[in-house]
Each structure stands twice: as structure tokens, then as C-alpha cells.
Amino acid sequence: VADLPIARRNSLTRFLEKRKDRITSTAPYQ
Amino acid sequence: PTPRSSVSPAPAPVTGIAGDPLKSMPYFNQESLQQRLQTLIDGAREGWTYAIFWQSSVVDFASPSVLGWGDGYYKGEEDKNKRKTASFSPDFITEQAHRKKVLRELNSLISGTQTGGENDAVDEEVTDTEWFFLISMTQSFVNGSGLPGLAMYSSSPIWVTGTERLAASHCERARQAQGFGLQTIVCIPSANGVVELGSTELIFQTADLMNKVKVLFNFNIDMGAT
């Protein structure tokens, strides 16, 4: 990950954080 | 900021430098790109699943330009519970195990800590579109090659709607998208890259989207040549 270009590393970090937020903040599969 | 006030007027075509292409483009830092991508699909009537900006850069001046990952915004699809009614085949379980393992490792590398435990978010199903978005970060396209590369080369939007059309495409990316459940994929060129949108829904070409893209990304392309 440290070798990733900054744009990809930022996008990856954002994607993982948003995914975690989405999963933990919503009741699953309503 | 509203799109019009945040976009500088008609910059000349700019091509970045491989390695850190965004540095050479003051109007297109990654924060700005993220806002534009979000604005593009969060406010849309259509249900777009993701938007990606493929950034044009030059490896050396004797070679064609390359479209690499600039930034992306994953919104997801509305009906995520469809999968819950599907049968969990051995292939599905194996594939999910692989995806979760990769996400767990990426999480660990990004956060710099060991992750684990049953409650970890990565243990939630990794959907096909999440996976497609994720592996897109590893891809790049030579100008003229692949769906984004063709849009860039022709300076014309490419809009592919329907499973059959995606599956029959000459472009590997279109076929790959179809394999991951996408039904619409659109590539719209700009002066310094290509905006790609994908959806699990059938979405047909609209002038509204073209205009929004034109405003947000400040294009100078022939909208009639699709």
C-alpha cells in the first residue's frame, strides 16, 4: 500500500472507511 | 460550492505527469475530483452505482498517453438484499472468502494494525460491484484501448446499456462490468481524462447527464458525436 500512487491510496482508504461506516451504521438488509 | 462557481473557465487541455499526475492540475486535486464525482451521481435521478475519473498522464513523450486511476466514488446499488435470496453456491462461498481476505489485508495495511474478529466490517459480503470498483483501482488504459481509452481517443462519449451489449463488447472492461452485474457503463472524455459511470440498472443516454458532466468537468467535446 505504501507503494501505491497517492490517488489510489486515498481512494482505497476512503472506500474502506465508507464501507465500514455503511455497514455499521445501517440495519442490514431491511 | 455550486458546480459553476467552483469550475474555472475553459482551461487548456492539460496532461499530467505519470507518478503524481494531479500535482500538475490545480483545478483537479483529488478533493475537488471527489466532490465533483459525488455531485455527479448523488444528485442524479438515475441510480448510478459508481463514478470514476480516469486521469490522463504521459509516461514519456514518445508514447501514447495512459489513463490511470484519478479518483472514484462508490455509491452502491439500492437493492442490496437481492443476493440474500440467491443460493450460496460453493463458488460463491470461495469467491467471498477470497474477497474478504483481500479486504482484510488491505484494511490492515491501510490502518497499520492487525484486523480480525467476527464483527469486522470486512466479514460482510463483498458485493460484485464493490469488487469491480476495487479492482478498477489496479487498472489503466492506453489511449485508444479499452472503453475509457476509446472514449479518450475518439473524443466522444461511449454509452453502453444492456447486458447483451456489454457482453458483446470488444472491450474487456465492458465484459468484465457485465460479469459483475452492471447493466450500464458510460465513458465521457474530458480534456485531461475520462469520466466513467456504471450502474446495475438500465440507464439510457440523457442530455441531462452529459450537461452535468460538461459543467462539472469543464469539457470541450462534441456531445452529438456519440
PDB file of C-alpha atoms in Angstrom:
ATOM      1  CA  VAL A   1       0.000   0.000   0.000  1.00  0.00           C
ATOM      2  CA  ALA A   2       2.855   2.356   0.773  1.00  0.00           C
ATOM      3  CA  ASP A   3       3.995   1.933  -2.816  1.00  0.00           C
ATOM      4  CA  LEU A   4       0.621   2.852  -4.258  1.00  0.00           C
ATOM      5  CA  PRO A   5       0.324   6.203  -6.016  1.00  0.00           C
ATOM      6  CA  ILE A   6      -1.255   8.705  -3.649  1.00  0.00           C
ATOM      7  CA  ALA A   7      -4.516   8.913  -5.585  1.00  0.00           C
ATOM      8  CA  ARG A   8      -5.117   5.192  -5.352  1.00  0.00           C
ATOM      9  CA  ARG A   9      -4.127   5.035  -1.707  1.00  0.00           C
ATOM     10  CA  ASN A  10      -6.504   7.877  -0.845  1.00  0.00           C
ATOM     11  CA  SER A  11      -9.323   6.309  -2.823  1.00  0.00           C
ATOM     12  CA  LEU A  12      -8.735   2.925  -1.247  1.00  0.00           C
ATOM     13  CA  THR A  13      -8.721   4.411   2.243  1.00  0.00           C
ATOM     14  CA  ARG A  14     -11.916   6.345   1.564  1.00  0.00           C
ATOM     15  CA  PHE A  15     -13.618   3.303   0.067  1.00  0.00           C
ATOM     16  CA  LEU A  16     -12.768   1.096   3.040  1.00  0.00           C
ATOM     17  CA  GLU A  17     -13.817   3.723   5.590  1.00  0.00           C
ATOM     18  CA  LYS A  18     -17.120   4.445   3.870  1.00  0.00           C
ATOM     19  CA  ARG A  19     -17.828   0.757   3.529  1.00  0.00           C
ATOM     20  CA  LYS A  20     -17.225   0.256   7.222  1.00  0.00           C
ATOM     21  CA  ASP A  21     -19.477   3.231   8.079  1.00  0.00           C
ATOM     22  CA  ARG A  22     -22.195   1.977   5.766  1.00  0.00           C
ATOM     23  CA  ILE A  23     -22.165  -1.487   7.260  1.00  0.00           C
ATOM     24  CA  THR A  24     -22.005  -0.424  10.891  1.00  0.00           C
ATOM     25  CA  SER A  25     -24.478   2.468  10.670  1.00  0.00           C
ATOM     26  CA  THR A  26     -27.385   0.813   8.872  1.00  0.00           C
ATOM     27  CA  ALA A  27     -29.553  -2.091   9.825  1.00  0.00           C
ATOM     28  CA  PRO A  28     -28.621  -4.854   7.439  1.00  0.00           C
ATOM     29  CA  TYR A  29     -30.893  -5.708   4.556  1.00  0.00           C
ATOM     30  CA  GLN A  30     -34.128  -4.030   5.597  1.00  0.00           C
TER      31      GLN A  30
ATOM     32  CA  PRO B   1     -19.743  25.269  -3.792  1.00  0.00           C
ATOM     33  CA  THR B   2     -22.046  25.123  -6.764  1.00  0.00           C
ATOM     34  CA  PRO B   3     -20.511  23.429  -9.796  1.00  0.00           C
ATOM     35  CA  ARG B   4     -20.462  26.587 -11.900  1.00  0.00           C
ATOM     36  CA  SER B   5     -18.741  28.681  -9.299  1.00  0.00           C
ATOM     37  CA  SER B   6     -16.193  26.011  -8.499  1.00  0.00           C
ATOM     38  CA  VAL B   7     -15.071  25.344 -12.048  1.00  0.00           C
ATOM     39  CA  SER B   8     -12.520  27.612 -13.578  1.00  0.00           C
ATOM     40  CA  PRO B   9     -13.302  28.772 -17.092  1.00  0.00           C
ATOM     41  CA  ALA B  10     -12.098  26.689 -20.011  1.00  0.00           C
ATOM     42  CA  PRO B  11      -8.610  25.557 -19.078  1.00  0.00           C
ATOM     43  CA  ALA B  12      -6.441  24.407 -21.928  1.00  0.00           C
ATOM     44  CA  PRO B  13      -6.055  20.637 -22.245  1.00  0.00           C
ATOM     45  CA  VAL B  14      -3.663  19.565 -19.547  1.00  0.00           C
ATOM     46  CA  THR B  15      -1.870  16.292 -19.289  1.00  0.00           C
ATOM     47  CA  GLY B  16      -0.347  15.184 -16.052  1.00  0.00           C
ATOM     48  CA  ILE B  17       2.955  13.563 -15.356  1.00  0.00           C
ATOM     49  CA  ALA B  18       2.965   9.877 -14.547  1.00  0.00           C
ATOM     50  CA  GLY B  19       3.519   9.178 -10.899  1.00  0.00           C
ATOM     51  CA  ASP B  20       1.704  12.157  -9.491  1.00  0.00           C
ATOM     52  CA  PRO B  21      -0.455  13.492 -12.315  1.00  0.00           C
ATOM     53  CA  LEU B  22      -2.786  15.553 -10.142  1.00  0.00           C
ATOM     54  CA  LYS B  23       0.007  17.809  -8.962  1.00  0.00           C
ATOM     55  CA  SER B  24       0.198  19.496 -12.326  1.00  0.00           C
ATOM     56  CA  MET B  25      -3.517  20.306 -12.370  1.00  0.00           C
ATOM     57  CA  PRO B  26      -4.584  22.916  -9.850  1.00  0.00           C
ATOM     58  CA  TYR B  27      -8.265  22.580 -10.813  1.00  0.00           C
ATOM     59  CA  PHE B  28      -8.254  18.822 -10.351  1.00  0.00           C
ATOM     60  CA  ASN B  29      -6.817  17.986  -6.989  1.00  0.00           C
ATOM     61  CA  GLN B  30      -8.253  14.821  -5.540  1.00  0.00           C
ATOM     62  CA  GLU B  31     -10.547  16.550  -3.059  1.00  0.00           C
ATOM     63  CA  SER B  32     -12.098  18.505  -5.881  1.00  0.00           C
ATOM     64  CA  LEU B  33     -12.425  15.402  -8.018  1.00  0.00           C
ATOM     65  CA  GLN B  34     -14.161  13.541  -5.215  1.00  0.00           C
ATOM     66  CA  GLN B  35     -16.666  16.369  -4.757  1.00  0.00           C
ATOM     67  CA  ARG B  36     -17.386  16.504  -8.471  1.00  0.00           C
ATOM     68  CA  LEU B  37     -17.868  12.756  -8.739  1.00  0.00           C
ATOM     69  CA  GLN B  38     -20.202  12.764  -5.736  1.00  0.00           C
ATOM     70  CA  THR B  39     -22.169  15.719  -7.073  1.00  0.00           C
ATOM     71  CA  LEU B  40     -22.484  13.992 -10.414  1.00  0.00           C
ATOM     72  CA  ILE B  41     -24.228  10.869  -9.164  1.00  0.00           C
ATOM     73  CA  ASP B  42     -25.684  11.758  -5.745  1.00  0.00           C
ATOM     74  CA  GLY B  43     -27.976  14.321  -7.309  1.00  0.00           C
ATOM     75  CA  ALA B  44     -28.872  12.244 -10.350  1.00  0.00           C
ATOM     76  CA  ARG B  45     -32.344  10.856 -10.916  1.00  0.00           C
ATOM     77  CA  GLU B  46     -30.791   7.689 -12.228  1.00  0.00           C
ATOM     78  CA  GLY B  47     -29.294   5.134  -9.883  1.00  0.00           C
ATOM     79  CA  TRP B  48     -25.611   5.219 -10.697  1.00  0.00           C
ATOM     80  CA  THR B  49     -23.545   2.735  -8.714  1.00  0.00           C
ATOM     81  CA  TYR B  50     -20.149   4.398  -9.062  1.00  0.00           C
ATOM     82  CA  ALA B  51     -18.226   7.114 -10.837  1.00  0.00           C
ATOM     83  CA  ILE B  52     -14.532   7.058 -11.710  1.00  0.00           C
ATOM     84  CA  PHE B  53     -12.272   9.729 -13.129  1.00  0.00           C
ATOM     85  CA  TRP B  54      -9.544   8.190 -15.288  1.00  0.00           C
ATOM     86  CA  GLN B  55      -6.631  10.575 -15.333  1.00  0.00           C
ATOM     87  CA  SER B  56      -4.594  11.084 -18.484  1.00  0.00           C
ATOM     88  CA  SER B  57      -0.853  11.063 -17.991  1.00  0.00           C
ATOM     89  CA  VAL B  58       2.258  10.740 -20.094  1.00  0.00           C
ATOM     90  CA  VAL B  59       4.920   8.142 -19.397  1.00  0.00           C
ATOM     91  CA  ASP B  60       7.256   9.612 -21.970  1.00  0.00           C
ATOM     92  CA  PHE B  61       6.549  11.916 -24.822  1.00  0.00           C
ATOM     93  CA  ALA B  62       7.222   9.283 -27.479  1.00  0.00           C
ATOM     94  CA  SER B  63       4.445   7.032 -26.139  1.00  0.00           C
ATOM     95  CA  PRO B  64       0.675   7.353 -26.173  1.00  0.00           C
ATOM     96  CA  SER B  65      -0.875   8.801 -23.043  1.00  0.00           C
ATOM     97  CA  VAL B  66      -2.177   6.432 -20.393  1.00  0.00           C
ATOM     98  CA  LEU B  67      -5.394   6.682 -18.444  1.00  0.00           C
ATOM     99  CA  GLY B  68      -4.824   5.731 -14.838  1.00  0.00           C
ATOM    100  CA  TRP B  69      -6.863   5.967 -11.673  1.00  0.00           C
ATOM    101  CA  GLY B  70      -7.552   9.577 -10.729  1.00  0.00           C
ATOM    102  CA  ASP B  71     -10.295   9.112  -8.184  1.00  0.00           C
ATOM    103  CA  GLY B  72     -13.522   7.225  -7.703  1.00  0.00           C
ATOM    104  CA  TYR B  73     -16.749   7.427  -5.769  1.00  0.00           C
ATOM    105  CA  TYR B  74     -18.647   4.264  -4.934  1.00  0.00           C
ATOM    106  CA  LYS B  75     -22.293   4.845  -4.093  1.00  0.00           C
ATOM    107  CA  GLY B  76     -23.530   1.268  -4.255  1.00  0.00           C
ATOM    108  CA  GLU B  77     -26.787  -0.128  -5.509  1.00  0.00           C
ATOM    109  CA  GLU B  78     -30.173   0.267  -3.874  1.00  0.00           C
ATOM    110  CA  ASP B  79     -31.303  -3.302  -3.723  1.00  0.00           C
ATOM    111  CA  LYS B  80     -28.508  -4.941  -1.886  1.00  0.00           C
ATOM    112  CA  ASN B  81     -30.742  -7.657  -0.466  1.00  0.00           C
ATOM    113  CA  LYS B  82     -31.163  -9.390  -3.809  1.00  0.00           C
ATOM    114  CA  ARG B  83     -28.210 -11.582  -3.029  1.00  0.00           C
ATOM    115  CA  LYS B  84     -29.859 -12.742   0.181  1.00  0.00           C
ATOM    116  CA  THR B  85     -32.406 -14.648  -1.812  1.00  0.00           C
ATOM    117  CA  ALA B  86     -29.827 -16.291  -4.027  1.00  0.00           C
ATOM    118  CA  SER B  87     -28.381 -19.662  -3.254  1.00  0.00           C
ATOM    119  CA  PHE B  88     -24.877 -19.682  -1.840  1.00  0.00           C
ATOM    120  CA  SER B  89     -23.034 -21.983  -4.204  1.00  0.00           C
ATOM    121  CA  PRO B  90     -19.578 -23.354  -3.366  1.00  0.00           C
ATOM    122  CA  ASP B  91     -18.126 -20.979  -5.972  1.00  0.00           C
ATOM    123  CA  PHE B  92     -19.825 -18.024  -4.319  1.00  0.00           C
ATOM    124  CA  ILE B  93     -18.527 -19.006  -0.893  1.00  0.00           C
ATOM    125  CA  THR B  94     -14.998 -19.492  -2.218  1.00  0.00           C
ATOM    126  CA  GLU B  95     -15.073 -16.161  -4.034  1.00  0.00           C
ATOM    127  CA  GLN B  96     -16.399 -14.373  -0.956  1.00  0.00           C
ATOM    128  CA  ALA B  97     -13.646 -15.888   1.167  1.00  0.00           C
ATOM    129  CA  HIS B  98     -11.083 -14.559  -1.300  1.00  0.00           C
ATOM    130  CA  ARG B  99     -12.587 -11.061  -1.414  1.00  0.00           C
ATOM    131  CA  LYS B 100     -12.876 -10.828   2.365  1.00  0.00           C
ATOM    132  CA  LYS B 101      -9.290 -11.961   2.759  1.00  0.00           C
ATOM    133  CA  VAL B 102      -8.111  -9.247   0.356  1.00  0.00           C
ATOM    134  CA  LEU B 103     -10.199  -6.584   2.104  1.00  0.00           C
ATOM    135  CA  ARG B 104      -8.955  -7.706   5.489  1.00  0.00           C
ATOM    136  CA  GLU B 105      -5.359  -7.409   4.299  1.00  0.00           C
ATOM    137  CA  LEU B 106      -5.970  -4.029   2.709  1.00  0.00           C
ATOM    138  CA  ASN B 107      -7.667  -2.789   5.874  1.00  0.00           C
ATOM    139  CA  SER B 108      -4.726  -3.988   7.877  1.00  0.00           C
ATOM    140  CA  LEU B 109      -2.215  -2.311   5.595  1.00  0.00           C
ATOM    141  CA  ILE B 110      -4.123   0.967   5.459  1.00  0.00           C
ATOM    142  CA  SER B 111      -4.739   1.168   9.178  1.00  0.00           C
ATOM    143  CA  GLY B 112      -1.350  -0.242  10.086  1.00  0.00           C
ATOM    144  CA  THR B 113      -2.906  -2.637  12.534  1.00  0.00           C
ATOM    145  CA  GLN B 114      -3.994  -6.220  12.593  1.00  0.00           C
ATOM    146  CA  THR B 115      -7.701  -6.602  11.941  1.00  0.00           C
ATOM    147  CA  GLY B 116      -9.834  -9.513  12.850  1.00  0.00           C
ATOM    148  CA  GLY B 117     -12.832 -10.641  14.754  1.00  0.00           C
ATOM    149  CA  GLU B 118     -16.290 -11.667  13.722  1.00  0.00           C
ATOM    150  CA  ASN B 119     -17.659  -8.135  13.861  1.00  0.00           C
ATOM    151  CA  ASP B 120     -15.165  -6.721  11.430  1.00  0.00           C
ATOM    152  CA  ALA B 121     -16.895  -4.931   8.576  1.00  0.00           C
ATOM    153  CA  VAL B 122     -14.883  -6.905   6.050  1.00  0.00           C
ATOM    154  CA  ASP B 123     -16.781 -10.013   7.097  1.00  0.00           C
ATOM    155  CA  GLU B 124     -19.860  -8.523   5.469  1.00  0.00           C
ATOM    156  CA  GLU B 125     -20.456  -9.763   1.946  1.00  0.00           C
ATOM    157  CA  VAL B 126     -18.272  -8.017  -0.611  1.00  0.00           C
ATOM    158  CA  THR B 127     -20.681  -7.347  -3.443  1.00  0.00           C
ATOM    159  CA  ASP B 128     -19.828  -7.773  -7.096  1.00  0.00           C
ATOM    160  CA  THR B 129     -19.943  -4.035  -7.721  1.00  0.00           C
ATOM    161  CA  GLU B 130     -17.763  -3.279  -4.699  1.00  0.00           C
ATOM    162  CA  TRP B 131     -15.244  -5.760  -6.026  1.00  0.00           C
ATOM    163  CA  PHE B 132     -15.417  -4.338  -9.542  1.00  0.00           C
ATOM    164  CA  PHE B 133     -14.801  -0.848  -8.175  1.00  0.00           C
ATOM    165  CA  LEU B 134     -11.921  -2.076  -6.054  1.00  0.00           C
ATOM    166  CA  ILE B 135     -10.131  -3.919  -8.856  1.00  0.00           C
ATOM    167  CA  SER B 136     -10.645  -0.894 -11.101  1.00  0.00           C
ATOM    168  CA  MET B 137      -8.040   0.852  -8.962  1.00  0.00           C
ATOM    169  CA  THR B 138      -5.454  -1.540 -10.350  1.00  0.00           C
ATOM    170  CA  GLN B 139      -6.301  -0.854 -13.985  1.00  0.00           C
ATOM    171  CA  SER B 140      -5.049   1.579 -16.582  1.00  0.00           C
ATOM    172  CA  PHE B 141      -5.747   2.081 -20.259  1.00  0.00           C
ATOM    173  CA  VAL B 142      -3.576   3.179 -23.137  1.00  0.00           C
ATOM    174  CA  ASN B 143      -5.176   5.929 -25.196  1.00  0.00           C
ATOM    175  CA  GLY B 144      -7.362   4.114 -27.753  1.00  0.00           C
ATOM    176  CA  SER B 145      -7.576   0.897 -25.770  1.00  0.00           C
ATOM    177  CA  GLY B 146     -10.386  -0.272 -23.539  1.00  0.00           C
ATOM    178  CA  LEU B 147     -13.632   1.569 -23.004  1.00  0.00           C
ATOM    179  CA  PRO B 148     -12.104   4.662 -21.335  1.00  0.00           C
ATOM    180  CA  GLY B 149      -9.220   4.665 -23.800  1.00  0.00           C
ATOM    181  CA  LEU B 150     -11.574   4.523 -26.774  1.00  0.00           C
ATOM    182  CA  ALA B 151     -13.633   7.407 -25.410  1.00  0.00           C
ATOM    183  CA  MET B 152     -10.447   9.410 -24.948  1.00  0.00           C
ATOM    184  CA  TYR B 153      -9.128   8.539 -28.400  1.00  0.00           C
ATOM    185  CA  SER B 154     -12.374   9.389 -30.197  1.00  0.00           C
ATOM    186  CA  SER B 155     -13.153  12.422 -28.028  1.00  0.00           C
ATOM    187  CA  SER B 156     -16.689  11.089 -27.939  1.00  0.00           C
ATOM    188  CA  PRO B 157     -18.820   9.666 -25.161  1.00  0.00           C
ATOM    189  CA  ILE B 158     -19.417   5.909 -25.146  1.00  0.00           C
ATOM    190  CA  TRP B 159     -22.675   4.752 -23.618  1.00  0.00           C
ATOM    191  CA  VAL B 160     -23.406   1.032 -23.386  1.00  0.00           C
ATOM    192  CA  THR B 161     -26.755  -0.058 -21.963  1.00  0.00           C
ATOM    193  CA  GLY B 162     -27.883  -3.636 -21.538  1.00  0.00           C
ATOM    194  CA  THR B 163     -26.360  -6.914 -20.534  1.00  0.00           C
ATOM    195  CA  GLU B 164     -26.221  -8.203 -24.084  1.00  0.00           C
ATOM    196  CA  ARG B 165     -24.437  -5.148 -25.437  1.00  0.00           C
ATOM    197  CA  LEU B 166     -21.917  -5.178 -22.610  1.00  0.00           C
ATOM    198  CA  ALA B 167     -21.277  -8.890 -23.047  1.00  0.00           C
ATOM    199  CA  ALA B 168     -20.814  -8.466 -26.812  1.00  0.00           C
ATOM    200  CA  SER B 169     -18.429  -5.533 -26.466  1.00  0.00           C
ATOM    201  CA  HIS B 170     -14.914  -5.732 -27.890  1.00  0.00           C
ATOM    202  CA  CYS B 171     -13.718  -4.080 -24.678  1.00  0.00           C
ATOM    203  CA  GLU B 172     -12.658  -6.307 -21.866  1.00  0.00           C
ATOM    204  CA  ARG B 173     -13.769  -3.746 -19.296  1.00  0.00           C
ATOM    205  CA  ALA B 174     -17.337  -3.751 -20.608  1.00  0.00           C
ATOM    206  CA  ARG B 175     -17.487  -7.538 -20.484  1.00  0.00           C
ATOM    207  CA  GLN B 176     -15.936  -7.512 -17.031  1.00  0.00           C
ATOM    208  CA  ALA B 177     -18.525  -4.970 -15.857  1.00  0.00           C
ATOM    209  CA  GLN B 178     -21.318  -7.154 -17.182  1.00  0.00           C
ATOM    210  CA  GLY B 179     -19.850 -10.125 -15.347  1.00  0.00           C
ATOM    211  CA  PHE B 180     -20.087  -8.183 -12.095  1.00  0.00           C
ATOM    212  CA  GLY B 181     -23.739  -7.314 -12.568  1.00  0.00           C
ATOM    213  CA  LEU B 182     -23.523  -3.896 -14.164  1.00  0.00           C
ATOM    214  CA  GLN B 183     -26.062  -3.116 -16.865  1.00  0.00           C
ATOM    215  CA  THR B 184     -24.921   0.325 -17.926  1.00  0.00           C
ATOM    216  CA  ILE B 185     -21.468   1.755 -18.368  1.00  0.00           C
ATOM    217  CA  VAL B 186     -20.652   5.193 -19.705  1.00  0.00           C
ATOM    218  CA  CYS B 187     -17.325   6.806 -20.548  1.00  0.00           C
ATOM    219  CA  ILE B 188     -17.208  10.529 -21.237  1.00  0.00           C
ATOM    220  CA  PRO B 189     -13.904  12.137 -22.238  1.00  0.00           C
ATOM    221  CA  SER B 190     -12.566  15.406 -20.909  1.00  0.00           C
ATOM    222  CA  ALA B 191      -9.545  17.457 -21.773  1.00  0.00           C
ATOM    223  CA  ASN B 192      -7.441  15.595 -19.242  1.00  0.00           C
ATOM    224  CA  GLY B 193      -9.169  12.312 -18.618  1.00  0.00           C
ATOM    225  CA  VAL B 194     -12.338  10.302 -18.839  1.00  0.00           C
ATOM    226  CA  VAL B 195     -15.322  10.152 -16.505  1.00  0.00           C
ATOM    227  CA  GLU B 196     -16.778   6.668 -16.224  1.00  0.00           C
ATOM    228  CA  LEU B 197     -20.114   5.857 -14.644  1.00  0.00           C
ATOM    229  CA  GLY B 198     -21.601   2.438 -14.041  1.00  0.00           C
ATOM    230  CA  SER B 199     -24.949   1.160 -12.864  1.00  0.00           C
ATOM    231  CA  THR B 200     -26.669  -2.100 -12.118  1.00  0.00           C
ATOM    232  CA  GLU B 201     -29.770  -0.530 -13.662  1.00  0.00           C
ATOM    233  CA  LEU B 202     -30.653   0.014 -17.296  1.00  0.00           C
ATOM    234  CA  ILE B 203     -29.981   3.684 -17.935  1.00  0.00           C
ATOM    235  CA  PHE B 204     -30.343   5.206 -21.363  1.00  0.00           C
ATOM    236  CA  GLN B 205     -28.474   8.185 -22.685  1.00  0.00           C
ATOM    237  CA  THR B 206     -29.643  11.553 -21.458  1.00  0.00           C
ATOM    238  CA  ALA B 207     -28.588  15.062 -22.334  1.00  0.00           C
ATOM    239  CA  ASP B 208     -29.000  15.937 -18.663  1.00  0.00           C
ATOM    240  CA  LEU B 209     -26.104  13.757 -17.601  1.00  0.00           C
ATOM    241  CA  MET B 210     -23.936  14.970 -20.454  1.00  0.00           C
ATOM    242  CA  ASN B 211     -24.599  18.560 -19.437  1.00  0.00           C
ATOM    243  CA  LYS B 212     -23.834  17.876 -15.783  1.00  0.00           C
ATOM    244  CA  VAL B 213     -20.573  16.249 -16.744  1.00  0.00           C
ATOM    245  CA  LYS B 214     -19.767  19.115 -19.044  1.00  0.00           C
ATOM    246  CA  VAL B 215     -20.324  21.649 -16.260  1.00  0.00           C
ATOM    247  CA  LEU B 216     -18.606  19.699 -13.511  1.00  0.00           C
ATOM    248  CA  PHE B 217     -15.597  18.629 -15.527  1.00  0.00           C
ATOM    249  CA  ASN B 218     -15.468  21.533 -17.940  1.00  0.00           C
ATOM    250  CA  PHE B 219     -15.424  19.659 -21.191  1.00  0.00           C
ATOM    251  CA  ASN B 220     -14.956  20.821 -24.713  1.00  0.00           C
ATOM    252  CA  ILE B 221     -16.273  17.826 -26.617  1.00  0.00           C
ATOM    253  CA  ASP B 222     -18.787  17.246 -29.366  1.00  0.00           C
ATOM    254  CA  MET B 223     -21.850  15.985 -27.490  1.00  0.00           C
ATOM    255  CA  GLY B 224     -23.519  14.983 -30.740  1.00  0.00           C
ATOM    256  CA  ALA B 225     -20.834  12.508 -31.721  1.00  0.00           C
ATOM    257  CA  THR B 226     -21.838   9.571 -29.591  1.00  0.00           C
TER     258      THR B 226
END
